PDB file of C-alpha atoms and ligand atoms in Angstrom:
ATOM      1  CA  MET A  12       0.000   0.000   0.000  1.00  0.00           C
ATOM      2  CA  HIS A  13       0.974   3.605  -0.561  1.00  0.00           C
ATOM      3  CA  ASP A  14       2.436   5.078   2.619  1.00  0.00           C
ATOM      4  CA  SER A  15       4.104   8.382   1.748  1.00  0.00           C
ATOM      5  CA  GLY A  16       2.442  11.731   2.161  1.00  0.00           C
ATOM      6  CA  LYS A  17       3.406  13.033  -1.288  1.00  0.00           C
ATOM      7  CA  SER A  18       0.613  13.760  -3.756  1.00  0.00           C
ATOM      8  CA  ARG A  19      -0.248  11.023  -6.222  1.00  0.00           C
ATOM      9  CA  HIS A  20      -1.470  11.316  -9.796  1.00  0.00           C
ATOM     10  CA  ARG A  21      -5.218  11.014 -10.074  1.00  0.00           C
ATOM     11  CA  CYS A  22      -6.944   8.599 -12.429  1.00  0.00           C
ATOM     12  CA  VAL A  23     -10.339   7.261 -13.480  1.00  0.00           C
ATOM     13  CA  ILE A  24     -11.287   3.691 -14.371  1.00  0.00           C
ATOM     14  CA  LEU A  25     -13.544   3.192 -17.385  1.00  0.00           C
ATOM     15  CA  GLY A  26     -15.831   0.270 -16.677  1.00  0.00           C
ATOM     16  CA  CYS A  27     -17.243  -0.710 -13.293  1.00  0.00           C
ATOM     17  CA  GLY A  28     -17.972  -4.379 -14.051  1.00  0.00           C
ATOM     18  CA  GLY A  29     -15.987  -7.366 -12.848  1.00  0.00           C
ATOM     19  CA  HIS A  30     -12.810  -6.389 -14.638  1.00  0.00           C
ATOM     20  CA  GLY A  31     -13.102  -2.783 -13.427  1.00  0.00           C
ATOM     21  CA  ARG A  32     -13.251  -4.034  -9.854  1.00  0.00           C
ATOM     22  CA  VAL A  33     -10.123  -6.138 -10.393  1.00  0.00           C
ATOM     23  CA  VAL A  34      -8.342  -3.060 -11.772  1.00  0.00           C
ATOM     24  CA  LEU A  35      -9.447  -0.975  -8.767  1.00  0.00           C
ATOM     25  CA  ASP A  36      -8.025  -3.655  -6.480  1.00  0.00           C
ATOM     26  CA  ILE A  37      -4.708  -3.647  -8.370  1.00  0.00           C
ATOM     27  CA  LEU A  38      -4.398   0.160  -8.306  1.00  0.00           C
ATOM     28  CA  THR A  39      -5.315   0.235  -4.611  1.00  0.00           C
ATOM     29  CA  ASN A  40      -2.662  -2.388  -3.919  1.00  0.00           C
ATOM     30  CA  THR A  41       0.070  -0.525  -5.752  1.00  0.00           C
ATOM     31  CA  GLY A  42      -0.970   2.772  -4.188  1.00  0.00           C
ATOM     32  CA  GLU A  43       0.855   4.789  -6.830  1.00  0.00           C
ATOM     33  CA  LEU A  44      -2.260   6.478  -8.188  1.00  0.00           C
ATOM     34  CA  GLU A  45      -5.347   7.916  -6.555  1.00  0.00           C
ATOM     35  CA  VAL A  46      -8.528   6.498  -8.123  1.00  0.00           C
ATOM     36  CA  VAL A  47     -11.052   9.357  -8.108  1.00  0.00           C
ATOM     37  CA  GLY A  48     -13.893   7.355  -9.645  1.00  0.00           C
ATOM     38  CA  PHE A  49     -15.291   5.032 -12.266  1.00  0.00           C
ATOM     39  CA  VAL A  50     -17.033   6.037 -15.469  1.00  0.00           C
ATOM     40  CA  ASP A  51     -19.432   3.654 -17.166  1.00  0.00           C
ATOM     41  CA  SER A  52     -21.962   3.912 -19.982  1.00  0.00           C
ATOM     42  CA  ASN A  53     -24.579   2.134 -17.828  1.00  0.00           C
ATOM     43  CA  SER A  54     -26.536   5.085 -16.383  1.00  0.00           C
ATOM     44  CA  GLU A  55     -28.079   2.829 -13.716  1.00  0.00           C
ATOM     45  CA  MET A  56     -24.662   2.667 -12.067  1.00  0.00           C
ATOM     46  CA  HIS A  57     -24.123   6.443 -11.968  1.00  0.00           C
ATOM     47  CA  GLY A  58     -23.911   7.767  -8.411  1.00  0.00           C
ATOM     48  CA  ARG A  59     -23.368   4.297  -6.915  1.00  0.00           C
ATOM     49  CA  ARG A  60     -20.202   3.322  -5.073  1.00  0.00           C
ATOM     50  CA  ILE A  61     -18.028   0.250  -5.596  1.00  0.00           C
ATOM     51  CA  ASP A  62     -15.564  -0.469  -2.812  1.00  0.00           C
ATOM     52  CA  GLY A  63     -16.045   3.162  -1.769  1.00  0.00           C
ATOM     53  CA  ILE A  64     -15.314   4.604  -5.229  1.00  0.00           C
ATOM     54  CA  GLU A  65     -18.144   6.497  -6.966  1.00  0.00           C
ATOM     55  CA  VAL A  66     -19.347   5.882 -10.515  1.00  0.00           C
ATOM     56  CA  LEU A  67     -19.099   9.486 -11.696  1.00  0.00           C
ATOM     57  CA  GLY A  68     -20.816   9.367 -15.075  1.00  0.00           C
ATOM     58  CA  ALA A  69     -20.507   8.202 -18.674  1.00  0.00           C
ATOM     59  CA  PRO A  70     -17.398   8.202 -20.875  1.00  0.00           C
ATOM     60  CA  SER A  71     -18.837  11.278 -22.628  1.00  0.00           C
ATOM     61  CA  ASP A  72     -18.600  13.135 -19.267  1.00  0.00           C
ATOM     62  CA  LEU A  73     -14.827  12.668 -19.190  1.00  0.00           C
ATOM     63  CA  PRO A  74     -13.837  16.123 -20.533  1.00  0.00           C
ATOM     64  CA  ARG A  75     -15.975  17.784 -17.826  1.00  0.00           C
ATOM     65  CA  LEU A  76     -14.672  15.442 -15.111  1.00  0.00           C
ATOM     66  CA  CYS A  77     -11.140  16.127 -16.269  1.00  0.00           C
ATOM     67  CA  ARG A  78     -11.650  19.866 -15.626  1.00  0.00           C
ATOM     68  CA  GLU A  79     -13.667  19.584 -12.396  1.00  0.00           C
ATOM     69  CA  LEU A  80     -11.598  16.860 -10.709  1.00  0.00           C
ATOM     70  CA  ASN A  81      -8.177  17.694 -12.096  1.00  0.00           C
ATOM     71  CA  VAL A  82      -7.663  14.192 -13.402  1.00  0.00           C
ATOM     72  CA  SER A  83      -5.601  13.461 -16.486  1.00  0.00           C
ATOM     73  CA  ARG A  84      -4.963   9.720 -16.354  1.00  0.00           C
ATOM     74  CA  ALA A  85      -7.276   6.839 -17.201  1.00  0.00           C
ATOM     75  CA  ILE A  86      -7.396   3.097 -17.713  1.00  0.00           C
ATOM     76  CA  VAL A  87     -10.021   1.226 -19.712  1.00  0.00           C
ATOM     77  CA  ALA A  88     -11.174  -1.799 -17.730  1.00  0.00           C
ATOM     78  CA  VAL A  89     -13.661  -3.377 -20.129  1.00  0.00           C
ATOM     79  CA  GLY A  90     -13.446  -7.123 -20.726  1.00  0.00           C
ATOM     80  CA  ASP A  91     -14.490  -7.116 -24.377  1.00  0.00           C
ATOM     81  CA  ASN A  92     -11.355  -6.803 -26.517  1.00  0.00           C
ATOM     82  CA  GLY A  93     -12.848  -4.673 -29.308  1.00  0.00           C
ATOM     83  CA  ALA A  94     -14.688  -2.317 -26.957  1.00  0.00           C
ATOM     84  CA  ARG A  95     -11.595  -1.884 -24.795  1.00  0.00           C
ATOM     85  CA  ARG A  96      -9.454  -0.930 -27.767  1.00  0.00           C
ATOM     86  CA  ALA A  97     -12.025   1.484 -29.209  1.00  0.00           C
ATOM     87  CA  LEU A  98     -12.589   3.180 -25.838  1.00  0.00           C
ATOM     88  CA  ALA A  99      -8.854   3.487 -25.247  1.00  0.00           C
ATOM     89  CA  ASP A 100      -8.517   5.304 -28.587  1.00  0.00           C
ATOM     90  CA  GLN A 101     -11.363   7.677 -27.664  1.00  0.00           C
ATOM     91  CA  VAL A 102      -9.975   8.418 -24.214  1.00  0.00           C
ATOM     92  CA  GLU A 103      -6.544   9.135 -25.615  1.00  0.00           C
ATOM     93  CA  THR A 104      -8.057  11.473 -28.210  1.00  0.00           C
ATOM     94  CA  MET A 105      -9.660  13.381 -25.320  1.00  0.00           C
ATOM     95  CA  GLY A 106      -6.149  14.034 -24.019  1.00  0.00           C
ATOM     96  CA  PHE A 107      -5.959  11.503 -21.200  1.00  0.00           C
ATOM     97  CA  GLU A 108      -2.788   9.565 -20.519  1.00  0.00           C
ATOM     98  CA  LEU A 109      -3.494   5.836 -20.510  1.00  0.00           C
ATOM     99  CA  ILE A 110      -1.909   4.059 -17.570  1.00  0.00           C
ATOM    100  CA  ASN A 111      -1.046   0.438 -16.785  1.00  0.00           C
ATOM    101  CA  ALA A 112      -2.220  -1.512 -13.729  1.00  0.00           C
ATOM    102  CA  ILE A 113       0.312  -4.111 -12.632  1.00  0.00           C
ATOM    103  CA  HIS A 114      -0.347  -6.075  -9.441  1.00  0.00           C
ATOM    104  CA  PRO A 115       2.610  -6.068  -7.021  1.00  0.00           C
ATOM    105  CA  SER A 116       2.610  -9.886  -7.013  1.00  0.00           C
ATOM    106  CA  ALA A 117       2.994 -10.117 -10.808  1.00  0.00           C
ATOM    107  CA  GLY A 118       6.500 -11.064 -11.957  1.00  0.00           C
ATOM    108  CA  LEU A 119       7.982  -9.298 -14.979  1.00  0.00           C
ATOM    109  CA  ALA A 120      11.440  -9.894 -16.424  1.00  0.00           C
ATOM    110  CA  ARG A 121      13.593  -6.756 -16.583  1.00  0.00           C
ATOM    111  CA  ASN A 122      13.555  -6.583 -20.364  1.00  0.00           C
ATOM    112  CA  VAL A 123       9.815  -6.957 -20.972  1.00  0.00           C
ATOM    113  CA  THR A 124       8.408  -4.102 -23.072  1.00  0.00           C
ATOM    114  CA  LEU A 125       4.978  -2.745 -22.270  1.00  0.00           C
ATOM    115  CA  GLY A 126       2.494  -0.599 -24.194  1.00  0.00           C
ATOM    116  CA  ARG A 127      -0.291   1.425 -22.573  1.00  0.00           C
ATOM    117  CA  ASN A 128      -3.613   0.583 -20.929  1.00  0.00           C
ATOM    118  CA  ILE A 129      -2.310  -2.828 -19.861  1.00  0.00           C
ATOM    119  CA  VAL A 130      -3.610  -4.852 -16.912  1.00  0.00           C
ATOM    120  CA  ILE A 131      -1.355  -7.491 -15.369  1.00  0.00           C
ATOM    121  CA  ALA A 132      -3.242  -9.208 -12.567  1.00  0.00           C
ATOM    122  CA  ALA A 133      -2.091 -10.960  -9.394  1.00  0.00           C
ATOM    123  CA  GLY A 134       0.423 -13.749  -9.849  1.00  0.00           C
ATOM    124  CA  ALA A 135       0.900 -13.335 -13.603  1.00  0.00           C
ATOM    125  CA  LEU A 136       4.407 -14.116 -14.858  1.00  0.00           C
ATOM    126  CA  VAL A 137       5.970 -12.515 -17.927  1.00  0.00           C
ATOM    127  CA  CYS A 138       9.389 -13.842 -18.869  1.00  0.00           C
ATOM    128  CA  ALA A 139      12.416 -12.458 -20.672  1.00  0.00           C
ATOM    129  CA  HIS A 140      12.105 -10.381 -23.857  1.00  0.00           C
ATOM    130  CA  CYS A 141       8.321 -10.539 -24.080  1.00  0.00           C
ATOM    131  CA  GLN A 142       6.520  -7.650 -25.793  1.00  0.00           C
ATOM    132  CA  ILE A 143       3.088  -6.739 -24.468  1.00  0.00           C
ATOM    133  CA  GLY A 144       0.927  -4.494 -26.683  1.00  0.00           C
ATOM    134  CA  ASP A 145      -1.565  -1.765 -25.812  1.00  0.00           C
ATOM    135  CA  SER A 146      -4.811  -2.659 -24.009  1.00  0.00           C
ATOM    136  CA  VAL A 147      -3.707  -6.220 -23.183  1.00  0.00           C
ATOM    137  CA  ILE A 148      -5.099  -8.108 -20.182  1.00  0.00           C
ATOM    138  CA  LEU A 149      -2.739 -10.658 -18.639  1.00  0.00           C
ATOM    139  CA  ASN A 150      -5.144 -12.100 -16.129  1.00  0.00           C
ATOM    140  CA  THR A 151      -4.636 -13.750 -12.751  1.00  0.00           C
ATOM    141  CA  GLY A 152      -1.863 -16.314 -12.587  1.00  0.00           C
ATOM    142  CA  CYS A 153      -1.209 -16.595 -16.321  1.00  0.00           C
ATOM    143  CA  LEU A 154       2.254 -17.398 -17.658  1.00  0.00           C
ATOM    144  CA  VAL A 155       3.785 -15.790 -20.741  1.00  0.00           C
ATOM    145  CA  ASP A 156       7.154 -17.353 -21.416  1.00  0.00           C
ATOM    146  CA  HIS A 157      10.236 -15.904 -23.085  1.00  0.00           C
ATOM    147  CA  GLU A 158      10.166 -13.860 -26.298  1.00  0.00           C
ATOM    148  CA  SER A 159       6.422 -14.061 -26.733  1.00  0.00           C
ATOM    149  CA  LEU A 160       4.587 -11.252 -28.552  1.00  0.00           C
ATOM    150  CA  ILE A 161       1.188 -10.371 -27.141  1.00  0.00           C
ATOM    151  CA  GLY A 162      -0.734  -8.189 -29.588  1.00  0.00           C
ATOM    152  CA  THR A 163      -2.977  -5.175 -29.036  1.00  0.00           C
ATOM    153  CA  ALA A 164      -6.249  -5.660 -27.135  1.00  0.00           C
ATOM    154  CA  THR A 165      -5.801  -9.351 -26.434  1.00  0.00           C
ATOM    155  CA  HIS A 166      -6.923 -11.149 -23.275  1.00  0.00           C
ATOM    156  CA  ILE A 167      -4.874 -13.949 -21.742  1.00  0.00           C
ATOM    157  CA  CYS A 168      -7.296 -15.398 -19.188  1.00  0.00           C
ATOM    158  CA  PRO A 169      -6.510 -16.675 -15.690  1.00  0.00           C
ATOM    159  CA  GLY A 170      -4.146 -19.616 -15.522  1.00  0.00           C
ATOM    160  CA  ALA A 171      -3.416 -19.727 -19.256  1.00  0.00           C
ATOM    161  CA  ARG A 172       0.134 -20.828 -20.084  1.00  0.00           C
ATOM    162  CA  LEU A 173       2.022 -19.666 -23.143  1.00  0.00           C
ATOM    163  CA  ALA A 174       5.356 -21.302 -23.894  1.00  0.00           C
ATOM    164  CA  GLY A 175       8.288 -19.426 -25.409  1.00  0.00           C
ATOM    165  CA  ARG A 176       8.057 -17.466 -28.685  1.00  0.00           C
ATOM    166  CA  VAL A 177       4.295 -17.592 -28.941  1.00  0.00           C
ATOM    167  CA  THR A 178       2.625 -14.823 -30.968  1.00  0.00           C
ATOM    168  CA  VAL A 179      -0.899 -13.749 -30.102  1.00  0.00           C
ATOM    169  CA  GLU A 180      -2.289 -11.382 -32.727  1.00  0.00           C
ATOM    170  CA  SER A 181      -4.520  -8.418 -31.931  1.00  0.00           C
ATOM    171  CA  GLY A 182      -7.969  -9.003 -30.497  1.00  0.00           C
ATOM    172  CA  ALA A 183      -7.412 -12.686 -29.689  1.00  0.00           C
ATOM    173  CA  PHE A 184      -8.838 -14.317 -26.553  1.00  0.00           C
ATOM    174  CA  VAL A 185      -6.971 -17.133 -24.784  1.00  0.00           C
ATOM    175  CA  GLY A 186      -9.441 -18.863 -22.451  1.00  0.00           C
ATOM    176  CA  ILE A 187      -8.978 -19.802 -18.843  1.00  0.00           C
ATOM    177  CA  GLY A 188      -6.418 -22.540 -18.278  1.00  0.00           C
ATOM    178  CA  ALA A 189      -5.494 -22.893 -21.953  1.00  0.00           C
ATOM    179  CA  THR A 190      -1.983 -24.042 -22.897  1.00  0.00           C
ATOM    180  CA  ILE A 191      -0.119 -22.958 -26.040  1.00  0.00           C
ATOM    181  CA  ILE A 192       3.083 -24.722 -27.054  1.00  0.00           C
ATOM    182  CA  GLN A 193       6.208 -22.889 -28.151  1.00  0.00           C
ATOM    183  CA  SER A 194       6.552 -20.909 -31.390  1.00  0.00           C
ATOM    184  CA  THR A 195       2.875 -21.068 -32.354  1.00  0.00           C
ATOM    185  CA  ARG A 196       0.777 -18.150 -33.635  1.00  0.00           C
ATOM    186  CA  VAL A 197      -2.759 -17.311 -32.605  1.00  0.00           C
ATOM    187  CA  GLY A 198      -4.443 -15.313 -35.402  1.00  0.00           C
ATOM    188  CA  PHE A 199      -6.198 -11.998 -34.884  1.00  0.00           C
ATOM    189  CA  GLU A 200      -9.500 -12.198 -33.009  1.00  0.00           C
ATOM    190  CA  ALA A 201      -9.192 -15.963 -32.625  1.00  0.00           C
ATOM    191  CA  VAL A 202     -10.755 -17.551 -29.526  1.00  0.00           C
ATOM    192  CA  ILE A 203      -9.002 -20.346 -27.625  1.00  0.00           C
ATOM    193  CA  GLY A 204     -11.506 -22.262 -25.492  1.00  0.00           C
ATOM    194  CA  ALA A 205     -11.081 -22.864 -21.773  1.00  0.00           C
ATOM    195  CA  GLY A 206      -8.579 -25.645 -21.113  1.00  0.00           C
ATOM    196  CA  ALA A 207      -7.567 -26.087 -24.744  1.00  0.00           C
ATOM    197  CA  VAL A 208      -4.070 -27.275 -25.657  1.00  0.00           C
ATOM    198  CA  VAL A 209      -2.892 -25.471 -28.786  1.00  0.00           C
ATOM    199  CA  ILE A 210      -0.187 -27.375 -30.683  1.00  0.00           C
ATOM    200  CA  GLU A 211      -0.382 -25.630 -34.091  1.00  0.00           C
ATOM    201  CA  ASP A 212      -1.124 -22.149 -35.464  1.00  0.00           C
ATOM    202  CA  VAL A 213      -4.696 -20.940 -34.978  1.00  0.00           C
ATOM    203  CA  PRO A 214      -6.283 -19.171 -38.007  1.00  0.00           C
ATOM    204  CA  PRO A 215      -7.579 -15.611 -37.555  1.00  0.00           C
ATOM    205  CA  MET A 216     -11.158 -15.238 -36.279  1.00  0.00           C
ATOM    206  CA  SER A 217     -11.549 -18.951 -35.594  1.00  0.00           C
ATOM    207  CA  THR A 218     -12.560 -20.664 -32.348  1.00  0.00           C
ATOM    208  CA  VAL A 219     -10.641 -23.732 -31.230  1.00  0.00           C
ATOM    209  CA  VAL A 220     -11.323 -26.053 -28.279  1.00  0.00           C
ATOM    210  CA  GLY A 221     -10.102 -29.313 -26.806  1.00  0.00           C
ATOM    211  CA  VAL A 222      -6.914 -31.331 -26.427  1.00  0.00           C
ATOM    212  CA  PRO A 223      -5.333 -30.969 -28.891  1.00  0.00           C
ATOM    213  CA  ALA A 224      -7.264 -27.849 -29.923  1.00  0.00           C
ATOM    214  CA  LYS A 225      -9.441 -28.163 -33.057  1.00  0.00           C
ATOM    215  CA  PRO A 226     -11.591 -25.520 -34.767  1.00  0.00           C
ATOM    216  CA  ILE A 227     -15.310 -25.435 -34.036  1.00  0.00           C
ATOM    217  CA  LYS A 228     -16.119 -22.276 -35.987  1.00  0.00           C
ATOM    218  CA  ARG A 229     -14.795 -19.323 -37.956  1.00  0.00           C
ATOM    219  CA  ILE A 230     -15.464 -15.759 -36.728  1.00  0.00           C
ATOM    220  CA  GLY A 231     -15.346 -15.982 -32.960  1.00  0.00           C
ATOM    221  CA  LYS A 232     -17.639 -14.340 -30.497  1.00  0.00           C
ATOM    222  CA  THR A 233     -15.173 -11.497 -29.978  1.00  0.00           C
ATOM    223  CA  ALA A 234     -15.895 -10.172 -33.497  1.00  0.00           C
ATOM    224  CA  ASP A 235     -18.224  -7.289 -32.779  1.00  0.00           C
ATOM    225  CA  MET A 236     -19.317  -3.960 -34.150  1.00  0.00           C
ATOM    226  CA  HIS A 237     -16.439  -2.126 -32.443  1.00  0.00           C
ATOM    227  CA  ALA A 238     -13.957  -4.051 -34.563  1.00  0.00           C
ATOM    228  CA  TRP A 239     -15.597  -2.632 -37.682  1.00  0.00           C
ATOM    229  CA  LEU A 240     -14.764   0.856 -36.439  1.00  0.00           C
ATOM    230  CA  ILE A 241     -11.038   0.192 -36.468  1.00  0.00           C
ATOM    231  CA  PRO A 242      -9.917   1.282 -39.955  1.00  0.00           C
ATOM    232  CA  GLU A 243      -6.753  -0.795 -40.211  1.00  0.00           C
ATOM    233  CA  ARG A 244      -8.697  -3.986 -39.590  1.00  0.00           C
ATOM    234  CA  ALA A 245     -11.740  -3.248 -41.749  1.00  0.00           C
ATOM    235  CA  PRO A 246     -10.253  -4.364 -45.108  1.00  0.00           C
ATOM    236  CA  ARG A 247      -9.634  -7.854 -43.769  1.00  0.00           C
ATOM    237  CA  ARG A 248     -13.374  -8.233 -43.333  1.00  0.00           C
ATOM    238  CA  ILE A 249     -14.311  -7.481 -46.924  1.00  0.00           C
ATOM    239  CA  PRO A 250     -16.057 -10.641 -48.234  1.00  0.00           C
ATOM    240  CA  PRO A 251     -14.128 -12.788 -50.707  1.00  0.00           C
ATOM    241  CA  PRO A 252     -14.852 -12.292 -54.442  1.00  0.00           C
ATOM    242  CA  ALA A 253     -18.015 -14.002 -55.730  1.00  0.00           C
ATOM    243  CA  VAL A 254     -16.023 -16.057 -58.238  1.00  0.00           C
ATOM    244  CA  ASP A 255     -13.859 -18.710 -56.616  1.00  0.00           C
ATOM    245  CA  ILE A 256     -10.245 -18.843 -57.728  1.00  0.00           C
ATOM    246  CA  PRO A 257      -9.271 -22.509 -58.288  1.00  0.00           C
ATOM    247  CA  LEU A 258      -6.846 -23.681 -55.597  1.00  0.00           C
ATOM    248  CA  SER A 259      -4.545 -24.980 -58.343  1.00  0.00           C
ATOM    249  CA  ALA A 260      -4.282 -21.534 -60.000  1.00  0.00           C
ATOM    250  CA  LYS A 261      -0.680 -20.365 -60.303  1.00  0.00           C
ATOM    251  CA  ALA A 262       0.336 -16.851 -59.354  1.00  0.00           C
ATOM    252  CA  PRO A 263       1.230 -14.739 -62.441  1.00  0.00           C
TER     253      PRO A 263
HETATM  254  C1  COA B 248     -14.813 -21.818 -26.653  1.00  0.00           C
HETATM  255  C2  COA B 248     -16.041 -21.024 -26.234  1.00  0.00           C
HETATM  256  C3  COA B 248     -15.778 -19.529 -26.471  1.00  0.00           C
HETATM  257  C4  COA B 248     -17.169 -21.493 -27.126  1.00  0.00           C
HETATM  258  O1  COA B 248     -18.332 -20.844 -26.796  1.00  0.00           O
HETATM  259  P1  COA B 248     -19.571 -20.913 -27.795  1.00  0.00           P
HETATM  260  O2  COA B 248     -19.185 -20.247 -29.078  1.00  0.00           O
HETATM  261  O3  COA B 248     -20.753 -20.361 -27.090  1.00  0.00           O
HETATM  262  O4  COA B 248     -19.721 -22.462 -28.132  1.00  0.00           O
HETATM  263  P2  COA B 248     -20.776 -23.509 -27.557  1.00  0.00           P
HETATM  264  O5  COA B 248     -20.942 -23.361 -26.085  1.00  0.00           O
HETATM  265  O6  COA B 248     -21.994 -23.412 -28.449  1.00  0.00           O
HETATM  266  O7  COA B 248     -20.053 -24.902 -27.830  1.00  0.00           O
HETATM  267  C5  COA B 248     -19.864 -25.412 -29.129  1.00  0.00           C
HETATM  268  C6  COA B 248     -19.288 -26.822 -28.983  1.00  0.00           C
HETATM  269  O8  COA B 248     -17.956 -26.730 -28.461  1.00  0.00           O
HETATM  270  C7  COA B 248     -17.849 -27.446 -27.203  1.00  0.00           C
HETATM  271  N1  COA B 248     -17.021 -26.623 -26.321  1.00  0.00           N
HETATM  272  C8  COA B 248     -17.231 -25.333 -25.985  1.00  0.00           C
HETATM  273  N2  COA B 248     -16.253 -24.892 -25.202  1.00  0.00           N
HETATM  274  C9  COA B 248     -15.389 -25.922 -25.049  1.00  0.00           C
HETATM  275  C10 COA B 248     -14.173 -26.062 -24.337  1.00  0.00           C
HETATM  276  N3  COA B 248     -13.637 -25.036 -23.655  1.00  0.00           N
HETATM  277  N4  COA B 248     -13.530 -27.242 -24.383  1.00  0.00           N
HETATM  278  C11 COA B 248     -14.062 -28.282 -25.092  1.00  0.00           C
HETATM  279  N5  COA B 248     -15.227 -28.202 -25.782  1.00  0.00           N
HETATM  280  C12 COA B 248     -15.876 -27.026 -25.759  1.00  0.00           C
HETATM  281  C13 COA B 248     -19.283 -27.565 -26.709  1.00  0.00           C
HETATM  282  O9  COA B 248     -19.422 -28.677 -25.844  1.00  0.00           O
HETATM  283  C14 COA B 248     -20.044 -27.713 -28.006  1.00  0.00           C
HETATM  284  O10 COA B 248     -19.874 -29.026 -28.455  1.00  0.00           O
HETATM  285  P3  COA B 248     -21.071 -29.800 -29.259  1.00  0.00           P
HETATM  286  O11 COA B 248     -21.290 -28.977 -30.526  1.00  0.00           O
HETATM  287  O12 COA B 248     -20.491 -31.134 -29.504  1.00  0.00           O
HETATM  288  O13 COA B 248     -22.228 -29.764 -28.349  1.00  0.00           O
HETATM  289  C15 COA B 248     -16.381 -21.191 -24.727  1.00  0.00           C
HETATM  290  O14 COA B 248     -16.987 -22.439 -24.472  1.00  0.00           O
HETATM  291  C16 COA B 248     -15.153 -21.061 -23.844  1.00  0.00           C
HETATM  292  O15 COA B 248     -14.400 -21.996 -23.573  1.00  0.00           O
HETATM  293  N6  COA B 248     -14.946 -19.809 -23.361  1.00  0.00           N
HETATM  294  C17 COA B 248     -13.825 -19.454 -22.540  1.00  0.00           C
HETATM  295  C18 COA B 248     -14.363 -18.849 -21.233  1.00  0.00           C
HETATM  296  C19 COA B 248     -13.252 -18.303 -20.380  1.00  0.00           C
HETATM  297  O16 COA B 248     -12.094 -18.632 -20.513  1.00  0.00           O
HETATM  298  N7  COA B 248     -13.609 -17.407 -19.465  1.00  0.00           N
HETATM  299  C20 COA B 248     -12.656 -16.742 -18.635  1.00  0.00           C
HETATM  300  C21 COA B 248     -12.980 -15.258 -18.549  1.00  0.00           C
HETATM  301  S1  COA B 248     -11.807 -14.407 -17.562  1.00  0.00           S
END
């Protein structure tokens, strides 16, 4: 806990659901920042308190809250990968500095690189030379082994274990207790089911489950309307041409 009398930077947490409460707990444990409140689009929560911290208003109230409460830092604590990324972009455009929440019991190698708006929960381990992108959640007790690349707005759920040199592309979801062997790639917005054991690359936007993991569907549940709003990803979603190109066709 924070024990010095010096003034701390003030921040707000976007999202007062389960993940928001975890983030409040982490920030309270580190004590480095003063949480002045939550903001949440659910108006039924406005004015309520969670663990003593008030839900101050909606994300659209942030510019006013920034002026009135002298707060310039924020963290987006929304579980949905696409929504978290989109909100982080909006908050940054408003001029807020996005902060990370790293539990004191998490273990990070010295040479791990971190983006912004990252949550690393209690007991998570991140080993040498890993790169963790913006808006990533490394949830309770997960393991990310050496030289792994964890892409923007991904969620590595509690107890998931990633061996060395794993790549998780943006928007992917690695379910609770899943295991991914070394040097494999999880495609963008793919979903790895709870307890799955991934032994080969996972195609983008597919869902895989089981031991060893096998696909059950293309276009996972994480594909949502927010993803359509992200320009750099939109072209990938353009439907294939109506005329099939024969698989045997040679490139010119
Ligand atoms: C993989 C997952 C996303 C699939 O959800 P879904 O799209 O709603 O799929 P369904 O529940 O319709 O299941 C489809 C089939 O896959 C099977 N299945 C689903 N999840 C499975 C899993 N984790 N392992 C093995 N089989 C699974 C179902 O039994 C079903 O099989 P059937 O067609 O033979 O009946 C979900 O089951 C899952 O594992 N989510 C992870 C949850 C998690 O980690 N939460 C932590 C949050 S911090």
